[in-house]
Amino acid sequence: MTTIAEILREASLALEAAGSPTSRLDAEVLLEYCLKVDRLHFYTHPEQALNSEAAEDYAKKIDRRKKGEPIAYIIGVKEFWSLPFQVGPSVLIPRPETEVLVEEALMVMRQRRPRGWRVLEIGTGSGAVAVALASERTDIRVTATDLSGGALAVAKCNAERNGVGDRVLFLQGDLFEPVTGRYDVILSNPPYISSRDFELLPLGIRDYEPPDALLAGPEGIEFHRRLIFQGASFLKRGGWLLMEMGEEQGPGIERCFDAQGGYETAEVRSDYGGAERVVKARRK
Ligand SMILES: C[S@@+](CC[C@H](N)C(=O)[O-])C[C@H]1O[C@@H](n2cnc3c(N)ncnc32)[C@H](O)[C@@H]1O
């Protein structure tokens, strides 16, 4: 029988040979998942033997990782805003940099209001942003939309799992099509990869994550433009539009805000890696 120490050594060598830059970490996270122990266990019990069932299950997961599948899809879960989110092929894996979008939304809503805040998220995917906001603040009402029914099914599970199922309304449709009325805050992490950049994405992203969650159009800011122009009719006076964006998309997006004319000057916020990541502007 193979021991924990041996199997980890073999798996990390195999993953390294397959090109994983985080081979040891990947090997440990997958074993942690298969054995339902935390990683400290590997260092306190390196001689523990794996039964054949666990070893077989682990080998299958290592094979998937060797082919480039993201760890989050293999184990079916990803942490965002310190909350667990179920993920699968119909949803984008939530990224840490998207937490900046949540932070900025909380910042513009820092004052409590007697009648609460009306918030709309467009393109909710796994529900990460909407659920994070609802979990932080009980005084906001969140509506979250997506074009994908598969994504909305996952998002609903995530809202339930994180205890906010009764405070987020999920609707299916193209951008603003399923919503009515006006909102205090509209936010979105829209698809923002240009057709050219899509071809350059790492295989782990391009081959596994849903293209509709990533691909915008020839420029990359097509969704931002639609959100700016259509969003103006769904924002209350003084309401905020916040969007995640790609590193070099700020100037093009600012021009869209100027062209629409109904917003005050847009502001850009960088993520913790120093890349410009979130743009926000207030409806006049
Ligand atoms: C970049 S993902 C963001 C997912 C999630 N909000 C996050 O931050 O992890 C973009 C999402 O927009 C959705 N989407 C794409 N086109 C859409 C459209 N026309 N209307 C509504 N949602 C759309 C995709 O299905 C996907 O879930």
Short mmCIF file of N, CA, C and O and ligand atoms in Angstrom, two decimals, residues 80 90-95 98-99 101 121-130 145-149 151-152 171-178 187-192 210-215 223 226 244, ligand 1:
data_model
loop_
_atom_site.label_atom_id
_atom_site.label_comp_id
_atom_site.label_asym_id
_atom_site.label_seq_id
_atom_site.Cartn_x
_atom_site.Cartn_y
_atom_site.Cartn_z
N PHE A 80 -14.77 32.41 -2.09
CA PHE A 80 -14.81 33.82 -2.52
C PHE A 80 -15.37 34.60 -1.35
O PHE A 80 -16.37 34.19 -0.75
N SER A 90 -20.77 25.19 -15.90
CA SER A 90 -21.64 26.26 -16.40
C SER A 90 -21.31 27.63 -15.80
O SER A 90 -21.91 28.63 -16.18
N VAL A 91 -20.36 27.67 -14.85
CA VAL A 91 -20.05 28.98 -14.24
C VAL A 91 -18.54 29.27 -14.25
O VAL A 91 -17.71 28.37 -14.13
N LEU A 92 -18.25 30.56 -14.37
CA LEU A 92 -16.87 31.02 -14.22
C LEU A 92 -16.43 30.76 -12.77
O LEU A 92 -17.24 30.92 -11.84
N ILE A 93 -15.19 30.37 -12.59
CA ILE A 93 -14.66 30.23 -11.23
C ILE A 93 -14.44 31.65 -10.69
O ILE A 93 -13.74 32.45 -11.32
N PRO A 94 -15.06 32.00 -9.55
CA PRO A 94 -14.88 33.38 -9.06
C PRO A 94 -13.41 33.66 -8.75
O PRO A 94 -12.71 32.82 -8.19
N ARG A 95 -12.96 34.85 -9.14
CA ARG A 95 -11.56 35.23 -8.99
C ARG A 95 -11.37 36.16 -7.79
O ARG A 95 -12.25 37.00 -7.52
N THR A 98 -12.09 39.90 -8.16
CA THR A 98 -13.49 40.36 -8.20
C THR A 98 -13.95 40.82 -6.81
O THR A 98 -14.95 41.54 -6.69
N GLU A 99 -13.21 40.43 -5.76
CA GLU A 99 -13.57 40.93 -4.43
C GLU A 99 -13.46 42.45 -4.36
O GLU A 99 -14.13 43.08 -3.55
N LEU A 101 -14.56 44.45 -6.59
CA LEU A 101 -15.88 44.93 -7.03
C LEU A 101 -16.85 44.94 -5.83
O LEU A 101 -17.60 45.89 -5.64
N GLU A 121 -27.25 42.95 -9.81
CA GLU A 121 -26.02 42.41 -10.41
C GLU A 121 -26.35 41.79 -11.75
O GLU A 121 -27.22 40.91 -11.84
N ILE A 122 -25.62 42.19 -12.80
CA ILE A 122 -25.84 41.61 -14.14
C ILE A 122 -24.74 40.60 -14.40
O ILE A 122 -23.55 40.91 -14.27
N GLY A 123 -25.12 39.37 -14.77
CA GLY A 123 -24.13 38.33 -15.09
C GLY A 123 -23.57 37.72 -13.82
O GLY A 123 -22.37 37.73 -13.57
N THR A 124 -24.45 37.10 -13.04
CA THR A 124 -24.06 36.67 -11.68
C THR A 124 -23.23 35.39 -11.66
O THR A 124 -22.52 35.13 -10.69
N GLY A 125 -23.29 34.56 -12.70
CA GLY A 125 -22.48 33.33 -12.74
C GLY A 125 -22.77 32.45 -11.53
O GLY A 125 -23.91 32.05 -11.29
N SER A 126 -21.74 32.18 -10.73
CA SER A 126 -21.91 31.34 -9.54
C SER A 126 -22.69 32.05 -8.44
O SER A 126 -22.96 31.46 -7.39
N GLY A 127 -22.98 33.34 -8.64
CA GLY A 127 -23.68 34.11 -7.61
C GLY A 127 -22.72 34.75 -6.61
O GLY A 127 -23.16 35.39 -5.64
N ALA A 128 -21.43 34.63 -6.86
CA ALA A 128 -20.43 35.04 -5.87
C ALA A 128 -20.62 36.49 -5.39
O ALA A 128 -20.66 36.75 -4.17
N VAL A 129 -20.78 37.41 -6.34
CA VAL A 129 -20.85 38.83 -5.97
C VAL A 129 -22.15 39.12 -5.23
O VAL A 129 -22.15 39.75 -4.15
N ALA A 130 -23.27 38.66 -5.80
CA ALA A 130 -24.57 38.93 -5.18
C ALA A 130 -24.65 38.32 -3.78
O ALA A 130 -25.13 38.96 -2.83
N THR A 145 -28.97 38.68 -12.27
CA THR A 145 -29.41 38.09 -13.54
C THR A 145 -28.27 37.34 -14.22
O THR A 145 -27.11 37.59 -13.95
N ASP A 146 -28.66 36.47 -15.12
CA ASP A 146 -27.68 35.84 -16.02
C ASP A 146 -28.43 35.34 -17.25
O ASP A 146 -29.62 34.99 -17.16
N LEU A 147 -27.71 35.28 -18.35
CA LEU A 147 -28.30 34.73 -19.58
C LEU A 147 -28.39 33.21 -19.47
O LEU A 147 -29.25 32.57 -20.06
N SER A 148 -27.50 32.62 -18.69
CA SER A 148 -27.38 31.17 -18.61
C SER A 148 -28.24 30.57 -17.49
O SER A 148 -28.05 30.88 -16.32
N GLY A 149 -29.17 29.67 -17.90
CA GLY A 149 -30.00 28.99 -16.90
C GLY A 149 -29.16 28.08 -16.02
O GLY A 149 -29.42 27.95 -14.82
N ALA A 151 -26.08 28.55 -15.08
CA ALA A 151 -25.39 29.37 -14.09
C ALA A 151 -26.36 29.76 -12.97
O ALA A 151 -26.02 29.69 -11.78
N LEU A 152 -27.59 30.14 -13.35
CA LEU A 152 -28.54 30.57 -12.33
C LEU A 152 -28.88 29.44 -11.36
O LEU A 152 -29.06 29.69 -10.15
N LEU A 171 -32.93 36.15 -11.83
CA LEU A 171 -33.75 36.26 -13.04
C LEU A 171 -32.91 35.94 -14.26
O LEU A 171 -31.73 36.33 -14.32
N GLN A 172 -33.53 35.29 -15.24
CA GLN A 172 -32.79 34.90 -16.45
C GLN A 172 -33.09 35.85 -17.60
O GLN A 172 -34.25 36.20 -17.84
N GLY A 173 -32.05 36.26 -18.33
CA GLY A 173 -32.28 37.07 -19.53
C GLY A 173 -31.04 37.82 -19.96
O GLY A 173 -30.01 37.80 -19.27
N ASP A 174 -31.17 38.52 -21.09
CA ASP A 174 -30.07 39.27 -21.66
C ASP A 174 -29.95 40.63 -20.96
O ASP A 174 -30.89 41.45 -21.03
N LEU A 175 -28.86 40.86 -20.30
CA LEU A 175 -28.62 42.11 -19.55
C LEU A 175 -29.85 42.58 -18.78
O LEU A 175 -30.29 41.90 -17.87
N PHE A 176 -30.45 43.74 -19.17
CA PHE A 176 -31.53 44.32 -18.37
C PHE A 176 -32.92 43.78 -18.74
O PHE A 176 -33.91 44.18 -18.13
N GLU A 177 -32.95 42.91 -19.74
CA GLU A 177 -34.25 42.44 -20.26
C GLU A 177 -35.19 41.93 -19.16
O GLU A 177 -36.38 42.27 -19.17
N PRO A 178 -34.71 41.15 -18.16
CA PRO A 178 -35.68 40.62 -17.18
C PRO A 178 -36.01 41.55 -16.01
O PRO A 178 -36.78 41.16 -15.14
N LEU A 187 -24.18 46.57 -10.58
CA LEU A 187 -22.78 46.15 -10.70
C LEU A 187 -22.67 44.92 -11.58
O LEU A 187 -23.64 44.16 -11.72
N SER A 188 -21.51 44.76 -12.18
CA SER A 188 -21.32 43.62 -13.08
C SER A 188 -19.84 43.32 -13.25
O SER A 188 -19.01 44.23 -13.32
N ASN A 189 -19.56 42.02 -13.31
CA ASN A 189 -18.26 41.56 -13.81
C ASN A 189 -18.60 40.92 -15.16
O ASN A 189 -18.84 39.73 -15.23
N PRO A 190 -18.67 41.73 -16.22
CA PRO A 190 -19.15 41.19 -17.49
C PRO A 190 -18.05 40.44 -18.23
O PRO A 190 -16.87 40.55 -17.85
N PRO A 191 -18.40 39.69 -19.27
CA PRO A 191 -17.34 39.12 -20.10
C PRO A 191 -16.50 40.28 -20.65
O PRO A 191 -17.08 41.28 -21.10
N TYR A 192 -15.16 40.20 -20.56
CA TYR A 192 -14.37 41.32 -21.08
C TYR A 192 -13.08 40.91 -21.79
O TYR A 192 -12.14 41.68 -21.89
N PRO A 210 -16.67 28.56 -19.15
CA PRO A 210 -17.66 28.81 -20.21
C PRO A 210 -17.28 30.02 -21.07
O PRO A 210 -17.13 31.12 -20.53
N PRO A 211 -17.13 29.86 -22.38
CA PRO A 211 -16.73 30.99 -23.24
C PRO A 211 -17.67 32.18 -23.11
O PRO A 211 -17.22 33.32 -23.15
N ASP A 212 -18.97 31.91 -22.91
CA ASP A 212 -19.93 33.03 -22.81
C ASP A 212 -19.68 33.89 -21.57
O ASP A 212 -20.22 34.99 -21.47
N ALA A 213 -18.94 33.36 -20.61
CA ALA A 213 -18.64 34.14 -19.41
C ALA A 213 -17.41 35.02 -19.62
O ALA A 213 -17.13 35.91 -18.82
N LEU A 214 -16.65 34.73 -20.68
CA LEU A 214 -15.36 35.40 -20.88
C LEU A 214 -15.34 36.32 -22.08
O LEU A 214 -14.83 37.43 -22.03
N LEU A 215 -15.90 35.84 -23.18
CA LEU A 215 -15.70 36.46 -24.48
C LEU A 215 -16.67 37.62 -24.71
O LEU A 215 -17.88 37.44 -24.65
N PHE A 223 -19.59 44.69 -23.67
CA PHE A 223 -20.59 44.58 -22.60
C PHE A 223 -20.60 45.84 -21.75
O PHE A 223 -21.66 46.31 -21.33
N ARG A 226 -22.68 48.44 -23.46
CA ARG A 226 -24.13 48.19 -23.33
C ARG A 226 -24.61 48.48 -21.91
O ARG A 226 -25.69 49.03 -21.70
N GLU A 244 -16.37 45.47 -13.28
CA GLU A 244 -15.00 44.97 -13.36
C GLU A 244 -14.53 45.13 -14.81
O GLU A 244 -15.35 45.15 -15.74
C1 LIG B 1 -17.22 37.10 -16.15
S1 LIG B 1 -18.62 36.13 -15.73
C2 LIG B 1 -18.94 36.75 -14.09
C3 LIG B 1 -19.56 35.74 -13.17
C4 LIG B 1 -19.62 36.19 -11.70
N1 LIG B 1 -20.38 37.40 -11.56
C5 LIG B 1 -18.22 36.39 -11.15
O1 LIG B 1 -17.82 37.55 -10.99
O2 LIG B 1 -17.52 35.39 -10.85
C6 LIG B 1 -19.87 36.86 -16.72
C7 LIG B 1 -21.28 36.29 -16.57
O3 LIG B 1 -22.14 37.00 -17.47
C8 LIG B 1 -23.06 36.11 -18.05
N2 LIG B 1 -23.51 36.69 -19.33
C9 LIG B 1 -22.91 36.65 -20.53
N3 LIG B 1 -23.64 37.30 -21.44
C10 LIG B 1 -24.74 37.79 -20.78
C11 LIG B 1 -25.87 38.56 -21.18
N4 LIG B 1 -26.03 38.98 -22.44
N5 LIG B 1 -26.80 38.87 -20.24
C12 LIG B 1 -26.65 38.44 -18.96
N6 LIG B 1 -25.59 37.71 -18.53
C13 LIG B 1 -24.65 37.39 -19.42
C14 LIG B 1 -22.27 34.82 -18.21
O4 LIG B 1 -23.15 33.71 -18.31
C15 LIG B 1 -21.42 34.83 -16.94
O5 LIG B 1 -22.06 34.13 -15.91
#
